[in-house]
Tab-separated table of C-alpha atoms in Angstrom:
chain	number	residue	atom	x	y	z
Y	13	MET	CA	57.203	82.490	16.193
Y	14	ALA	CA	56.497	85.910	14.689
Y	15	LYS	CA	54.085	85.952	11.795
Y	16	VAL	CA	55.631	87.232	8.566
Y	17	ASN	CA	52.227	88.490	7.468
Y	18	SER	CA	48.569	87.795	8.070
Y	19	LYS	CA	47.704	86.805	4.533
Y	20	PRO	CA	49.391	83.533	3.611
Y	21	TYR	CA	48.337	82.140	0.237
Y	22	GLN	CA	47.012	78.578	0.271
Y	23	ARG	CA	47.315	76.738	-3.033
Y	24	GLU	CA	44.461	74.440	-4.015
Y	25	ILE	CA	44.951	70.713	-4.596
Y	26	SER	CA	42.545	68.759	-6.762
Y	27	ASN	CA	40.970	65.920	-4.761
Y	28	THR	CA	40.265	63.974	-7.906
Y	29	ARG	CA	43.196	64.635	-10.222
Y	30	TRP	CA	46.236	65.130	-7.919
Y	31	TYR	CA	47.988	61.955	-9.079
Y	32	TRP	CA	48.634	63.369	-12.560
Y	33	ARG	CA	51.326	65.573	-10.986
Y	34	ASN	CA	54.139	63.078	-11.358
Y	35	GLU	CA	55.175	59.571	-12.298
Y	36	THR	CA	55.577	58.360	-8.709
Y	37	TYR	CA	51.918	59.148	-8.007
Y	38	MET	CA	50.840	57.441	-11.238
Y	39	ARG	CA	52.782	54.295	-10.356
Y	40	TYR	CA	51.185	54.361	-6.916
Y	41	ILE	CA	47.691	54.613	-8.405
Y	42	ALA	CA	48.488	51.725	-10.777
Y	43	ARG	CA	49.649	49.690	-7.772
Y	44	GLU	CA	46.466	50.485	-5.843
Y	45	LEU	CA	44.294	49.602	-8.853
Y	46	THR	CA	45.703	46.059	-8.821
Y	47	CYS	CA	43.146	45.459	-6.056
Y	48	VAL	CA	40.296	45.812	-8.546
Y	49	PHE	CA	41.607	42.972	-10.698
Y	50	ILE	CA	42.682	40.769	-7.795
Y	51	GLY	CA	39.284	41.380	-6.167
Y	52	ILE	CA	37.286	40.517	-9.309
Y	53	TYR	CA	39.465	37.467	-9.914
Y	54	THR	CA	38.823	36.257	-6.364
Y	55	VAL	CA	35.099	36.517	-7.081
Y	56	VAL	CA	35.698	34.331	-10.174
Y	57	LEU	CA	37.384	31.777	-7.884
Y	58	LEU	CA	34.462	32.045	-5.486
Y	59	VAL	CA	32.032	31.334	-8.333
Y	60	GLY	CA	34.203	28.344	-9.280
Y	61	ILE	CA	33.944	26.938	-5.736
Y	62	TRP	CA	30.198	27.572	-5.785
Y	63	ARG	CA	29.781	25.711	-9.082
Y	64	LEU	CA	32.037	22.919	-7.819
Y	65	SER	CA	29.744	22.476	-4.819
Y	66	GLN	CA	26.764	22.097	-7.192
Y	67	GLY	CA	28.193	19.073	-8.969
Y	68	GLN	CA	29.907	18.072	-12.180
Y	69	VAL	CA	27.492	19.643	-14.688
Y	70	ALA	CA	27.550	23.032	-12.973
Y	71	TYR	CA	31.335	22.997	-12.658
Y	72	GLU	CA	31.834	22.104	-16.301
Y	73	THR	CA	29.508	24.933	-17.319
Y	74	PHE	CA	31.788	27.210	-15.281
Y	75	LEU	CA	34.875	25.864	-17.080
Y	76	GLN	CA	33.089	26.442	-20.380
Y	77	ALA	CA	32.222	30.023	-19.374
Y	78	LEU	CA	35.899	30.658	-18.665
Y	79	ARG	CA	36.591	30.114	-22.363
Y	80	SER	CA	34.725	33.221	-23.525
Y	81	PRO	CA	36.900	35.890	-25.200
Y	82	MET	CA	35.948	38.348	-22.434
Y	83	SER	CA	37.252	35.921	-19.832
Y	84	ILE	CA	40.518	35.393	-21.709
Y	85	VAL	CA	41.083	39.137	-22.021
Y	86	PHE	CA	40.257	39.598	-18.328
Y	87	HIS	CA	42.695	36.826	-17.377
Y	88	LEU	CA	45.514	38.476	-19.340
Y	89	VAL	CA	44.895	41.912	-17.834
Y	90	ALA	CA	44.451	40.484	-14.341
Y	91	LEU	CA	47.662	38.489	-14.721
Y	92	ALA	CA	49.597	41.643	-15.596
Y	93	PHE	CA	48.123	43.580	-12.647
Y	94	SER	CA	48.631	40.742	-10.174
Y	95	VAL	CA	52.270	40.360	-11.223
Y	96	TYR	CA	52.637	44.133	-10.735
Y	97	HIS	CA	51.165	43.745	-7.262
Y	98	SER	CA	53.609	40.931	-6.416
Y	99	VAL	CA	56.635	42.840	-7.718
Y	100	THR	CA	55.747	46.069	-5.893
Y	101	TRP	CA	54.845	44.191	-2.708
Y	102	PHE	CA	58.088	42.205	-2.582
Y	103	ASN	CA	60.239	45.182	-3.572
Y	104	LEU	CA	58.847	47.202	-0.647
Y	105	THR	CA	59.145	44.388	1.900
Y	106	PRO	CA	62.688	45.239	3.102
Y	107	LYS	CA	61.470	48.748	3.993
Y	108	ALA	CA	58.693	47.368	6.192
Y	109	LEU	CA	60.634	44.450	7.629
Y	110	PRO	CA	64.335	45.288	7.852
Y	111	ILE	CA	66.531	42.625	9.444
Y	112	GLN	CA	69.521	43.690	11.528
Y	113	ILE	CA	72.220	41.143	12.246
Y	114	GLY	CA	74.835	42.515	14.614
Y	115	GLU	CA	75.734	45.969	13.369
Y	116	GLN	CA	74.663	45.453	9.776
Y	117	PHE	CA	71.284	45.345	8.113
Y	118	VAL	CA	70.641	42.516	5.661
Y	119	ALA	CA	70.874	44.031	2.170
Y	120	ASP	CA	67.541	44.882	0.552
Y	121	ARG	CA	68.323	42.738	-2.473
Y	122	VAL	CA	68.787	39.675	-0.258
Y	123	ILE	CA	65.354	40.138	1.352
Y	124	ILE	CA	63.732	40.874	-2.002
Y	125	GLY	CA	65.556	37.962	-3.633
Y	126	ALA	CA	64.362	35.558	-0.927
Y	127	HIS	CA	60.781	36.634	-1.601
Y	128	TYR	CA	61.174	36.185	-5.362
Y	129	LEU	CA	62.621	32.744	-4.742
Y	130	GLY	CA	59.685	31.883	-2.483
Y	131	TRP	CA	57.293	33.212	-5.126
Y	132	ALA	CA	58.911	30.992	-7.780
Y	133	VAL	CA	58.767	27.922	-5.531
Y	134	VAL	CA	55.092	28.524	-4.658
Y	135	SER	CA	54.251	28.987	-8.343
Y	136	VAL	CA	56.033	25.799	-9.413
Y	137	VAL	CA	54.394	23.813	-6.593
Y	138	PHE	CA	50.927	25.075	-7.621
Y	139	ILE	CA	51.578	24.247	-11.276
Y	140	PHE	CA	52.806	20.802	-10.274
Y	141	LEU	CA	49.840	20.171	-7.945
Y	142	ALA	CA	47.443	21.243	-10.692
Y	143	GLY	CA	48.942	18.528	-12.849
Y	144	VAL	CA	50.109	20.735	-15.692
Y	145	PHE	CA	53.148	18.468	-15.982
F	24	MET	CA	44.508	61.541	21.378
F	25	ALA	CA	42.878	58.140	21.264
F	26	LYS	CA	44.640	55.332	19.481
F	27	SER	CA	43.037	54.226	16.257
F	28	ASN	CA	41.393	50.839	15.708
F	29	LYS	CA	42.772	50.729	12.164
F	30	PRO	CA	44.973	47.694	12.982
F	31	ILE	CA	41.930	45.403	12.914
F	32	VAL	CA	41.414	46.195	9.213
F	33	TRP	CA	45.077	46.788	8.336
F	34	GLY	CA	46.388	43.522	9.824
F	35	PRO	CA	44.310	41.287	7.497
F	36	PHE	CA	45.092	43.681	4.624
F	37	ALA	CA	48.825	43.197	5.111
F	38	ALA	CA	48.396	39.439	5.455
F	39	GLY	CA	46.169	39.352	2.369
F	40	GLY	CA	48.547	41.487	0.347
F	41	THR	CA	51.328	39.029	1.108
F	42	VAL	CA	49.207	35.970	0.282
F	43	THR	CA	47.966	37.435	-3.020
F	44	ALA	CA	51.516	38.454	-3.966
F	45	PHE	CA	52.595	34.812	-3.644
F	46	VAL	CA	49.602	32.932	-5.074
F	47	THR	CA	47.353	35.085	-7.281
F	48	PRO	CA	49.577	35.222	-10.394
F	49	VAL	CA	49.960	31.439	-10.550
F	50	LEU	CA	46.234	30.907	-9.889
F	51	ILE	CA	45.414	33.247	-12.760
F	52	LEU	CA	47.908	31.392	-14.935
F	53	LEU	CA	46.175	28.072	-14.166
F	54	THR	CA	42.650	29.300	-14.874
F	55	LEU	CA	44.002	31.047	-17.972
F	56	LEU	CA	45.146	27.635	-19.201
F	57	ALA	CA	41.616	26.372	-18.584
F	58	ALA	CA	40.226	29.439	-20.355
F	59	LEU	CA	42.408	28.631	-23.360
F	60	GLY	CA	40.959	25.126	-23.454
F	61	HIS	CA	43.866	23.283	-21.825
F	62	VAL	CA	42.247	22.406	-18.508
F	63	PRO	CA	45.003	21.088	-16.222
F	64	ASP	CA	44.193	17.697	-14.646
F	65	GLY	CA	43.892	19.297	-11.238
F	66	LEU	CA	41.237	21.724	-12.477
F	67	THR	CA	38.909	19.120	-13.984
F	68	TYR	CA	35.810	18.267	-11.944
F	69	GLU	CA	37.365	15.046	-10.598
F	70	GLY	CA	40.641	16.777	-9.810
F	71	MET	CA	39.136	19.805	-8.068
F	72	HIS	CA	36.495	17.798	-6.231
F	73	GLY	CA	39.072	15.340	-4.970
F	74	PHE	CA	41.336	18.173	-3.848
F	75	ALA	CA	38.639	20.318	-2.223
F	76	SER	CA	37.206	17.375	-0.300
F	77	HIS	CA	40.119	17.344	2.099
F	78	TRP	CA	39.631	19.588	5.123
F	79	LEU	CA	43.141	21.004	4.833
F	80	ALA	CA	42.468	22.090	1.237
F	81	LYS	CA	39.154	23.641	2.336
F	82	LEU	CA	40.993	25.611	4.980
F	83	ALA	CA	43.597	26.800	2.466
F	84	ILE	CA	40.944	27.815	-0.103
F	85	PHE	CA	38.966	29.645	2.578
F	86	ALA	CA	42.080	31.477	3.784
F	87	VAL	CA	43.151	32.519	0.285
F	88	ILE	CA	39.682	33.731	-0.739
F	89	THR	CA	39.017	35.580	2.523
F	90	LEU	CA	42.397	37.300	2.713
F	91	SER	CA	42.341	38.197	-1.013
F	92	LEU	CA	38.874	39.701	-0.711
F	93	TRP	CA	39.809	41.606	2.428
F	94	SER	CA	43.034	43.072	1.092
F	95	SER	CA	41.284	44.085	-2.133
F	96	ALA	CA	38.457	45.672	-0.163
F	97	HIS	CA	40.850	47.628	2.047
F	98	ARG	CA	42.886	48.886	-0.891
F	99	LEU	CA	39.726	49.760	-2.778
F	100	ARG	CA	38.647	51.853	0.200
F	101	SER	CA	41.797	53.992	0.104
F	102	THR	CA	41.683	54.109	-3.698
F	103	PHE	CA	38.188	55.595	-3.566
F	104	PHE	CA	39.551	58.222	-1.213
F	105	ASP	CA	42.476	58.897	-3.554
F	106	PHE	CA	40.023	59.425	-6.417
F	107	GLY	CA	38.262	62.074	-4.346
F	108	LEU	CA	35.327	60.131	-2.906
F	109	ARG	CA	35.350	61.367	0.656
F	110	ARG	CA	32.536	59.323	2.177
F	111	ASP	CA	35.096	57.039	3.804
F	112	LYS	CA	32.797	55.607	6.508
F	113	GLN	CA	30.129	54.562	4.024
F	114	ILE	CA	32.667	53.218	1.514
F	115	ALA	CA	34.496	51.299	4.243
F	116	THR	CA	31.221	49.756	5.459
F	117	ILE	CA	30.247	48.650	1.954
F	118	VAL	CA	33.615	47.197	0.857
F	119	TYR	CA	34.300	45.351	4.121
F	120	PHE	CA	30.715	44.077	4.204
F	121	MET	CA	31.120	42.679	0.687
F	122	ALA	CA	34.400	40.998	1.654
F	123	ILE	CA	32.734	39.393	4.679
F	124	ILE	CA	29.777	38.207	2.562
F	125	GLY	CA	32.254	36.651	0.122
F	126	ALA	CA	34.127	34.946	2.951
F	127	LEU	CA	30.898	33.537	4.426
F	128	ALA	CA	29.783	32.369	0.981
F	129	SER	CA	33.058	30.530	0.453
F	130	LEU	CA	32.605	28.878	3.854
F	131	MET	CA	29.148	27.676	2.826
F	132	PHE	CA	30.249	26.409	-0.602
F	133	LEU	CA	33.234	24.588	0.884
F	134	TYR	CA	30.959	22.991	3.480
F	135	CYS	CA	28.750	21.700	0.642
F	136	ILE	CA	31.627	20.091	-1.267
V	21	MET	CA	82.847	79.606	-16.655
V	22	THR	CA	79.603	80.958	-18.022
V	23	ASP	CA	78.752	78.871	-21.045
V	24	ARG	CA	75.141	79.897	-21.593
V	25	SER	CA	72.292	81.646	-19.855
V	26	ILE	CA	69.368	79.985	-18.133
V	27	GLU	CA	65.832	81.238	-17.650
V	28	LEU	CA	64.602	80.951	-14.082
V	29	GLU	CA	60.857	81.270	-13.565
V	30	VAL	CA	60.097	82.056	-9.953
V	31	LEU	CA	56.663	82.074	-8.325
V	32	ARG	CA	56.317	85.477	-6.631
V	33	TYR	CA	53.824	86.536	-4.000
V	34	ASN	CA	53.694	89.691	-1.954
V	35	PRO	CA	50.935	89.494	0.674
V	36	GLU	CA	50.729	93.298	0.867
V	37	THR	CA	50.014	93.866	-2.812
V	38	ASP	CA	49.105	90.570	-4.520
V	39	SER	CA	45.863	88.649	-4.369
V	40	GLU	CA	47.547	85.573	-5.812
V	41	PRO	CA	51.042	84.413	-6.849
V	42	TYR	CA	52.430	85.086	-10.325
V	43	TRP	CA	55.431	83.896	-12.326
V	44	GLN	CA	58.419	86.145	-12.839
V	45	ARG	CA	61.202	85.276	-15.247
V	46	TYR	CA	64.890	86.036	-14.686
V	47	SER	CA	67.875	85.408	-16.936
V	48	VAL	CA	70.836	84.060	-15.020
V	49	PRO	CA	74.276	82.949	-16.196
V	50	HIS	CA	74.975	79.254	-16.200
V	51	HIS	CA	78.001	77.965	-14.353
V	52	HIS	CA	78.775	74.288	-14.345
V	53	GLU	CA	79.205	74.203	-10.571
V	54	TRP	CA	76.173	76.352	-9.717
V	55	VAL	CA	73.186	75.049	-7.858
V	56	VAL	CA	69.725	76.638	-8.073
V	57	LEU	CA	70.430	78.442	-4.789
V	58	ASP	CA	73.422	80.171	-6.430
V	59	ALA	CA	71.122	81.397	-9.170
V	60	LEU	CA	68.650	82.759	-6.602
V	61	ASN	CA	71.504	84.495	-4.775
V	62	HIS	CA	72.650	85.952	-8.105
V	63	ILE	CA	69.153	87.331	-8.725
V	64	LYS	CA	68.919	88.772	-5.215
V	65	GLU	CA	72.332	90.469	-5.435
V	66	ASN	CA	72.293	91.649	-9.046
V	67	ILE	CA	68.782	91.743	-10.479
V	68	ASP	CA	65.987	91.927	-7.923
V	69	PRO	CA	66.675	92.513	-4.219
V	70	THR	CA	62.983	92.053	-3.382
V	71	LEU	CA	63.100	88.282	-3.955
V	72	ASN	CA	62.476	86.347	-0.729
V	73	TYR	CA	63.626	82.806	0.075
V	74	ARG	CA	65.153	80.947	2.999
V	75	TRP	CA	68.660	79.586	3.025
V	76	SER	CA	71.571	79.263	5.363
V	77	CYS	CA	74.244	76.608	5.035
V	78	HIS	CA	74.458	75.942	1.271
V	79	MET	CA	75.482	72.349	2.046
V	80	ALA	CA	72.333	70.292	2.668
V	81	VAL	CA	72.606	70.431	6.435
V	82	CYS	CA	70.322	73.239	7.609
V	83	GLY	CA	67.237	72.194	5.649
V	84	SER	CA	66.108	75.771	4.922
V	85	CYS	CA	66.125	75.959	1.132
V	86	GLY	CA	63.505	73.338	0.270
V	87	MET	CA	61.452	74.416	-2.761
V	88	MET	CA	59.712	72.976	-5.796
V	89	ILE	CA	62.137	72.814	-8.694
V	90	ASN	CA	60.403	71.870	-11.926
V	91	GLY	CA	57.564	70.488	-9.841
V	92	SER	CA	59.622	68.293	-7.499
V	93	PRO	CA	60.481	69.182	-3.910
V	94	LYS	CA	64.266	69.643	-3.669
V	95	LEU	CA	66.921	71.441	-1.673
V	96	ALA	CA	67.982	74.373	-3.863
V	97	CYS	CA	71.546	73.943	-2.572
V	98	LYS	CA	71.687	70.353	-3.780
V	99	SER	CA	70.117	70.858	-7.217
V	100	PHE	CA	72.718	71.531	-9.885
V	101	MET	CA	71.634	73.812	-12.744
V	102	ARG	CA	73.517	71.563	-15.157
V	103	ASP	CA	70.986	68.795	-14.498
V	104	TYR	CA	68.162	70.925	-15.907
V	105	GLU	CA	67.179	72.270	-19.314
V	106	ASN	CA	67.302	75.969	-20.181
V	107	LEU	CA	64.130	76.817	-18.239
V	108	ILE	CA	63.874	76.068	-14.519
V	109	ARG	CA	60.647	76.730	-12.630
V	110	VAL	CA	60.993	77.423	-8.932
V	111	GLU	CA	57.989	77.476	-6.571
V	112	PRO	CA	57.520	77.408	-2.799
V	113	LEU	CA	57.218	73.928	-1.244
V	114	ALA	CA	53.892	72.370	-2.187
V	115	HIS	CA	51.155	71.841	0.443
V	116	PHE	CA	52.409	74.690	2.657
V	117	PRO	CA	50.897	78.185	2.744
V	118	ILE	CA	52.970	80.792	0.900
V	119	GLU	CA	54.056	83.581	3.215
V	120	ARG	CA	56.052	85.564	0.649
V	121	ASP	CA	57.692	84.479	-2.620
V	122	LEU	CA	59.479	81.176	-1.869
V	123	VAL	CA	58.968	81.438	1.888
V	124	THR	CA	56.323	79.069	3.286
V	125	GLY	CA	54.611	78.847	6.665
V	126	MET	CA	56.146	76.203	8.922
V	127	ASP	CA	53.806	76.447	11.915
V	128	ASP	CA	51.844	73.294	11.095
V	129	PHE	CA	54.983	71.200	10.691
V	130	VAL	CA	56.657	72.554	13.809
V	131	SER	CA	53.609	71.924	15.985
V	132	LYS	CA	53.311	68.358	14.639
V	133	LEU	CA	56.974	67.763	15.311
V	134	ALA	CA	56.501	68.876	18.926
V	135	ARG	CA	53.508	66.552	19.351
V	136	VAL	CA	55.570	63.387	18.807
V	137	LYS	CA	58.135	64.361	21.489
V	138	PRO	CA	61.222	63.988	19.283
V	139	TYR	CA	63.744	63.795	22.116
V	140	LEU	CA	65.067	61.131	24.453
V	141	ILE	CA	62.714	60.204	27.253
V	142	PRO	CA	64.917	57.962	29.444
V	143	LYS	CA	63.359	54.820	30.900
V	144	GLN	CA	64.430	56.048	34.303
V	145	ASP	CA	66.193	59.255	35.158
V	146	LYS	CA	69.496	58.855	36.885
V	147	PRO	CA	71.742	61.423	38.514
V	148	VAL	CA	74.638	62.777	36.474
V	149	GLU	CA	77.151	61.115	38.843
V	150	GLU	CA	76.001	57.693	37.645
V	151	GLY	CA	77.426	58.484	34.238
V	152	GLU	CA	76.160	58.436	30.705
V	153	TYR	CA	73.510	56.273	29.063
V	154	ARG	CA	75.681	53.852	27.136
V	155	GLN	CA	74.914	52.397	23.739
V	156	THR	CA	76.570	49.773	21.536
V	157	PRO	CA	77.377	50.458	17.861
V	158	ALA	CA	74.672	47.962	16.859
V	159	GLU	CA	72.101	49.835	18.967
V	160	LEU	CA	73.181	53.085	17.326
V	161	LYS	CA	72.939	51.586	13.856
V	162	ARG	CA	69.359	50.516	14.585
V	163	TYR	CA	68.014	54.090	14.363
V	164	LYS	CA	70.888	56.050	12.821
V	165	GLN	CA	69.357	56.407	9.367
V	166	TYR	CA	66.219	57.988	10.850
V	167	SER	CA	68.291	60.481	12.818
V	168	MET	CA	69.646	62.052	9.624
V	169	CYS	CA	66.468	64.132	9.165
V	170	ILE	CA	67.129	67.869	8.787
V	171	ASN	CA	63.452	68.968	9.080
V	172	CYS	CA	63.471	70.401	5.560
V	173	MET	CA	59.773	69.484	5.064
V	174	ILE	CA	60.475	68.117	1.578
V	175	CYS	CA	58.747	64.837	2.496
V	176	TYR	CA	55.562	66.772	3.378
V	177	SER	CA	55.667	68.407	-0.033
V	178	ALA	CA	56.174	65.042	-1.707
V	179	CYS	CA	53.405	63.334	0.284
V	180	PRO	CA	50.047	63.554	-1.517
V	181	GLU	CA	48.201	62.323	1.564
V	182	TYR	CA	49.451	65.320	3.555
V	183	GLY	CA	48.224	67.564	0.751
V	184	LEU	CA	44.810	65.885	0.796
V	185	ILE	CA	44.553	65.454	4.589
V	186	PRO	CA	46.246	68.431	6.270
V	187	LYS	CA	45.731	67.016	9.768
V	188	PHE	CA	47.988	64.018	8.932
V	189	LEU	CA	51.026	64.054	11.253
V	190	GLY	CA	53.155	63.334	8.223
V	191	PRO	CA	56.378	61.531	7.270
V	192	ALA	CA	59.114	63.422	9.127
V	193	ALA	CA	57.306	63.682	12.486
V	194	ILE	CA	56.378	59.979	12.566
V	195	THR	CA	59.856	58.989	11.373
V	196	LEU	CA	61.433	60.987	14.180
V	197	ALA	CA	59.090	59.355	16.678
V	198	HIS	CA	60.265	56.014	15.263
V	199	ARG	CA	63.897	57.128	15.569
V	200	TYR	CA	63.490	57.702	19.320
V	201	ASN	CA	61.329	54.597	19.784
V	202	LEU	CA	64.171	52.522	18.326
V	203	ASP	CA	66.748	54.107	20.631
V	204	SER	CA	67.945	51.696	23.352
V	205	ARG	CA	68.173	54.599	25.831
V	206	ASP	CA	64.571	55.678	25.291
V	207	GLY	CA	61.426	54.716	27.152
V	208	GLY	CA	58.940	57.163	25.654
V	209	ARG	CA	57.275	55.022	23.011
V	210	GLU	CA	53.963	54.718	24.896
V	211	GLN	CA	53.678	58.528	25.072
V	212	ARG	CA	54.484	58.970	21.388
V	213	GLN	CA	52.053	56.248	20.346
V	214	GLU	CA	49.207	58.441	21.648
V	215	GLU	CA	49.832	60.680	18.634
V	216	VAL	CA	51.508	58.308	16.190
V	217	ALA	CA	48.917	55.505	16.404
V	218	SER	CA	45.953	57.904	16.452
V	219	GLY	CA	43.570	58.571	13.589
V	220	GLU	CA	45.685	61.541	12.486
V	221	GLY	CA	48.890	59.539	12.757
V	222	VAL	CA	50.469	56.757	10.772
V	223	TRP	CA	47.160	55.317	9.513
V	224	GLU	CA	46.669	58.174	7.059
V	225	CYS	CA	49.746	56.893	5.202
V	226	THR	CA	48.998	54.707	2.156
V	227	PHE	CA	52.660	54.018	1.343
V	228	VAL	CA	52.888	56.101	-1.813
V	229	GLY	CA	56.638	56.165	-1.170
V	230	ALA	CA	57.129	59.660	-2.620
V	231	CYS	CA	58.609	60.924	0.683
V	232	SER	CA	61.488	58.469	0.493
V	233	GLU	CA	62.173	59.249	-3.155
V	234	ALA	CA	62.304	62.972	-2.384
V	235	CYS	CA	64.252	62.900	0.912
V	236	PRO	CA	67.618	64.612	0.326
V	237	LYS	CA	69.169	62.818	3.307
V	238	HIS	CA	68.006	59.271	2.375
V	239	VAL	CA	66.153	58.901	5.645
V	240	ASP	CA	63.473	56.671	4.038
V	241	PRO	CA	60.444	57.925	5.972
V	242	ALA	CA	58.150	55.557	4.035
V	243	GLY	CA	60.039	52.577	5.430
V	244	ALA	CA	59.840	53.981	8.960
V	245	LEU	CA	56.089	54.476	8.657
V	246	GLN	CA	55.475	50.893	7.507
V	247	GLN	CA	57.503	49.639	10.486
V	248	VAL	CA	55.406	51.850	12.749
V	249	LYS	CA	52.207	50.404	11.232
V	250	ILE	CA	53.377	46.843	11.851
V	251	ALA	CA	54.454	47.622	15.427
V	252	SER	CA	51.184	49.477	16.139
V	253	THR	CA	49.185	46.563	14.730
V	254	ILE	CA	51.036	44.096	16.970
V	255	ASP	CA	50.362	46.444	19.937
V	256	TRP	CA	46.676	46.570	19.130
V	257	PHE	CA	46.230	42.807	18.908
V	258	LYS	CA	48.279	42.325	22.105
V	259	GLU	CA	46.097	44.847	23.921
V	260	GLN	CA	42.922	43.097	22.760
V	261	LEU	CA	44.296	39.716	23.751
V	262	SER	CA	45.340	40.854	27.214
V	263	SER	CA	41.997	42.558	27.861
V	264	TRP	CA	40.195	39.317	26.942
V	265	LEU	CA	42.434	37.251	29.198
V	266	LYS	CA	41.685	39.455	32.205
């Protein structure tokens, strides 16, 4: 291919602020940041298991610590981020795992709907097992 | 060009992402209830200890904690890159190492229950 | 019918005289049925013949007129002026070097495209007398969506990872590799995987999804890349397993 000229102009991209360019990038960054809250929450669970292994007194101290205002605020924020993770994950599933039956592909909303249904069932089972009702 | 070994870290990430999508919100909801002072029966010491004593429950807890930590670690790695931190090798080593430490710790705690 | 006039701000760059690009503003009439490409043609014919841009078919088939319109990568022939406010900013496709005005350098994309061997590599060659390689409608449907790509490079402009990591093979090239991998007549997947599953291949993708939102032909490259990741992961674990069993 013939070169149009020998002085093409290369535009700079900011390594640290590129995602401010549009809403899609911002939503992506929000989705990726869910890992921070899910990660920290998993460490909370890990601490819970640790305290459980140390006996009743230790575990009840852990339950007491959960009641701090900081913990409540963290739970609310983490809940919002983890729900965002679930929604984005399930909504993208049909792209990653399309199902073709005969000539037709199963509609995205069917695959997404099945995941939401599964999510609801898992949630109800956990709530039931935990003895909430 | 040589094929990448990324699948070994991406496979557990994808599995973990799926597991956390299904279970993390409801787990947070349950501990939030406890945080608000309404500890569900299953989350009291007797309830949790009884549950976590069964080997199948131990296996499930281990799987959830390990996969959650791993998928968070892997996403954190690419998030650091997206925020402009380019020391990917060092960041990858640290985040995966922390996930493995967490997984081993959970194994030890579960063994002690 | 001209009902009002629209300001078009175009990023200009002349490599012979300019050290960097600058904005130039043109007033163009607004017609309800005009696309941005019509406005550029109007400028070229009536206002400023020095303006450079690529176009050919004016019907979203040739893939030549990709450019940033108000910051989003679009085909100028598919972007109606009526969908914009009174000021439209037009720039060359992001992430590519500017050759002149709205014309960008395609060399990187074209060489990446060639690397993934985007053509049928039959499982076994057979003489012409034996007839054609037959395919059922279901087998066609399997890859058809990914064959709609017109190489307009809009997905590369939408993809932040390509902007940050220029060596990344990118959405369209990997999607085309996937298109041929899915083809029942093809046997070239192993060869393509050398590039696609490499460190510069699919693993640089973090599933931002911007490529699929921007694609004017609804190819959904992001979906293709996730399928490639899953298939490459299964490959990898199979390879490990079989090397242990030996």
